[in-house]
């Protein structure tokens, strides 16, 4: 496997995953804002989209105030915004094209279709109905693309690299979703009314990570701070939880690196340490301190795993 | 036509037949050719709206598959275009093809022997069959290739001979492309598209398959590997995703199941070529390169090239890696050399050329010079040393001033000019979107011939290129050309 192709596959996975989460987060927050309780500031939900996307500063370079259409267009379809969904899809497609001989025609065609759909959309005048009309097909496409990755590719190096990118990125994105939601909640002041608003936020958190149904079923209770955070961070069986994805990412890393029969690989050791730390942390440990501090610590480590892996194996 | 009353609303309503052209679908005084009976009936019975929908669907399918090339404009992002595809297939009859097949293989065999000769003993110069000065002046005749022995003595692993059918019903060779001929991916994609849209049409005809081409190409690659290698590592070398033919490069790599590499993925160490893999270097044995000679090794050719691999020519000369096609094949496919190909066939094979050359007047010969000067308006005048259609004069379309200016130029440097009769390319029924019906358009044929160690293969089919602009003879995709699926009948 060429290092350059390996790099493309890894990043194809990451951009695809990033796209899906960004689409879902924007959609869920936009629709939650529409019928939010009187006391919930609707602008905060729009701002939450920008914060999650890491665009809260960049946005104000182009616009002076929060505005529904501007925020959504900027995050979803603005080609001038390097972190917009349209650009994430462009990067994913560019990587897929560079690795065209390694992936299947079915997978390529599916990514290429998403690319053309998106780019056509980007040049239409933006309307509020476009949030739904755009994000829904993006998420459907994403599900199709992942199905094709798992079911049309040989589960060899190439597949392991894409999957590593997907799971690493998913762990990162879920972490970011939780962080920005906790930030949102911390902004609320502590009285009776705000308690209600806080409780309004947990279902949004779960829906933003496609976890609402499964969390309800798992706890047989409505979402709360404890059950939603525990579910998303530590559930070992739920494919959106951080623990699940860190374990998956480790599996793929191990498969990729073990080929070299390098038993004391320092890089794998570091990634393993991160996984075991998560595995043997209880939820009480996390709650004992500020969960944000814990999450940010894990997030820094995940970024490091990504950059170290690239440096070690994917540079060309 | 007899049925004209019944087909008024059809796609062939008011199909104009220009008398001066040979229409391959309606030859012999505008009578439908036997071989096209079923195909014509099929298209004639489709309603215009139905056909339009099928046509749009096919275009979309090419688009989604990424069978596109980039057109760069002032917009920040290149616009992706599909290579226009005409659904009405071109049929080549069995006996016609058998003649073409023999002729193309004969021609390319001779060209390959010529290349061996000019890079070794140079017998053909000594015997004064081809003037040495002609080849010596070619920019593609490399010192670096002297005495190099490519495995199997093969230089032209892939040749793309361009043919036209003239109004006299005969095929003529227009060009020998033995450097980096492209377009074969469209041949396979066109066939796929036609299978999807009109499956029963192919079922009704006995058409030769084209699907095996990538496998044949891979076999050719393996057959030409360095002697010492048992299980050669073969790759396709591309300039990268921004190259307009990137689709074809990835298509061939994918279908042969071999890596698609760029120059930056490769390096040379002690005259061996390696690719940079995630587990360290891997040695490469055969490279099907889609990069021109000029760019392949900055140490030997263009020093500014960033696409190539420094030192690869040394590795090649040592016999540690095989390049396909060999560098320096361009010495055999320029316009002036073209006129000597029949002589090469005679010299090396002792045979008469099966395929016709377009008759070429060499102005350096007195009789030819006289004829050219007296018949300028019937001829195309071409400088021998330029390509891409530059510096030529089409007599029938030139003004009196241009003609007299050219006469002066020819007289001043007779060695530099050749002249050929203006060929009348055949026309073929082609769907014209703006007119919502079929019209006559000029076509030619690009063929794909493979040559390996002791084996030859000619793709049974080819790329029929269509000049979509009315009256135009230019079939190049960059200038508004399209293509057709080409059926060789079994």
PDB file of N, CA and C in Angstrom, chain B residues 2 11 65 85 211 218 225 235 272 328 401 439:
ATOM      1  N   UNK B   2     -38.251   5.144 -49.177  1.00  0.00           N
ATOM      2  CA  UNK B   2     -39.605   4.609 -49.331  1.00  0.00           C
ATOM      3  C   UNK B   2     -40.479   4.834 -48.106  1.00  0.00           C
ATOM      4  N   UNK B  11     -36.916   9.806 -35.131  1.00  0.00           N
ATOM      5  CA  UNK B  11     -35.627  10.476 -34.954  1.00  0.00           C
ATOM      6  C   UNK B  11     -34.899  10.638 -36.276  1.00  0.00           C
ATOM      7  N   UNK B  65     -20.407   8.220 -12.543  1.00  0.00           N
ATOM      8  CA  UNK B  65     -19.266   7.311 -12.468  1.00  0.00           C
ATOM      9  C   UNK B  65     -17.942   8.059 -12.508  1.00  0.00           C
ATOM     10  N   UNK B  85     -21.211  11.075 -25.771  1.00  0.00           N
ATOM     11  CA  UNK B  85     -21.344   9.706 -26.252  1.00  0.00           C
ATOM     12  C   UNK B  85     -22.598   9.588 -27.088  1.00  0.00           C
ATOM     13  N   UNK B 211     -14.134  -6.322 -23.274  1.00  0.00           N
ATOM     14  CA  UNK B 211     -13.926  -6.311 -21.831  1.00  0.00           C
ATOM     15  C   UNK B 211     -12.569  -6.846 -21.397  1.00  0.00           C
ATOM     16  N   UNK B 218      -2.344  -6.300 -18.934  1.00  0.00           N
ATOM     17  CA  UNK B 218      -1.564  -6.790 -17.801  1.00  0.00           C
ATOM     18  C   UNK B 218      -0.654  -7.942 -18.244  1.00  0.00           C
ATOM     19  N   UNK B 225       8.515  -8.081 -18.437  1.00  0.00           N
ATOM     20  CA  UNK B 225       9.234  -7.773 -17.198  1.00  0.00           C
ATOM     21  C   UNK B 225      10.719  -8.102 -17.355  1.00  0.00           C
ATOM     22  N   UNK B 235       2.922  -1.370 -12.246  1.00  0.00           N
ATOM     23  CA  UNK B 235       2.158  -0.200 -11.805  1.00  0.00           C
ATOM     24  C   UNK B 235       1.778   0.661 -13.016  1.00  0.00           C
ATOM     25  N   UNK B 272      17.661   0.795  -8.985  1.00  0.00           N
ATOM     26  CA  UNK B 272      16.395   0.078  -8.882  1.00  0.00           C
ATOM     27  C   UNK B 272      15.314   1.081  -8.488  1.00  0.00           C
ATOM     28  N   UNK B 328      11.539   7.416 -26.471  1.00  0.00           N
ATOM     29  CA  UNK B 328      12.127   7.561 -27.797  1.00  0.00           C
ATOM     30  C   UNK B 328      11.317   6.967 -28.938  1.00  0.00           C
ATOM     31  N   UNK B 401      -4.585  34.794 -51.532  1.00  0.00           N
ATOM     32  CA  UNK B 401      -3.367  35.355 -50.927  1.00  0.00           C
ATOM     33  C   UNK B 401      -2.630  34.284 -50.124  1.00  0.00           C
ATOM     34  N   UNK B 439     -28.440  13.290 -37.453  1.00  0.00           N
ATOM     35  CA  UNK B 439     -27.862  13.936 -38.626  1.00  0.00           C
ATOM     36  C   UNK B 439     -26.541  13.261 -38.967  1.00  0.00           C
TER      37      UNK B 439
END
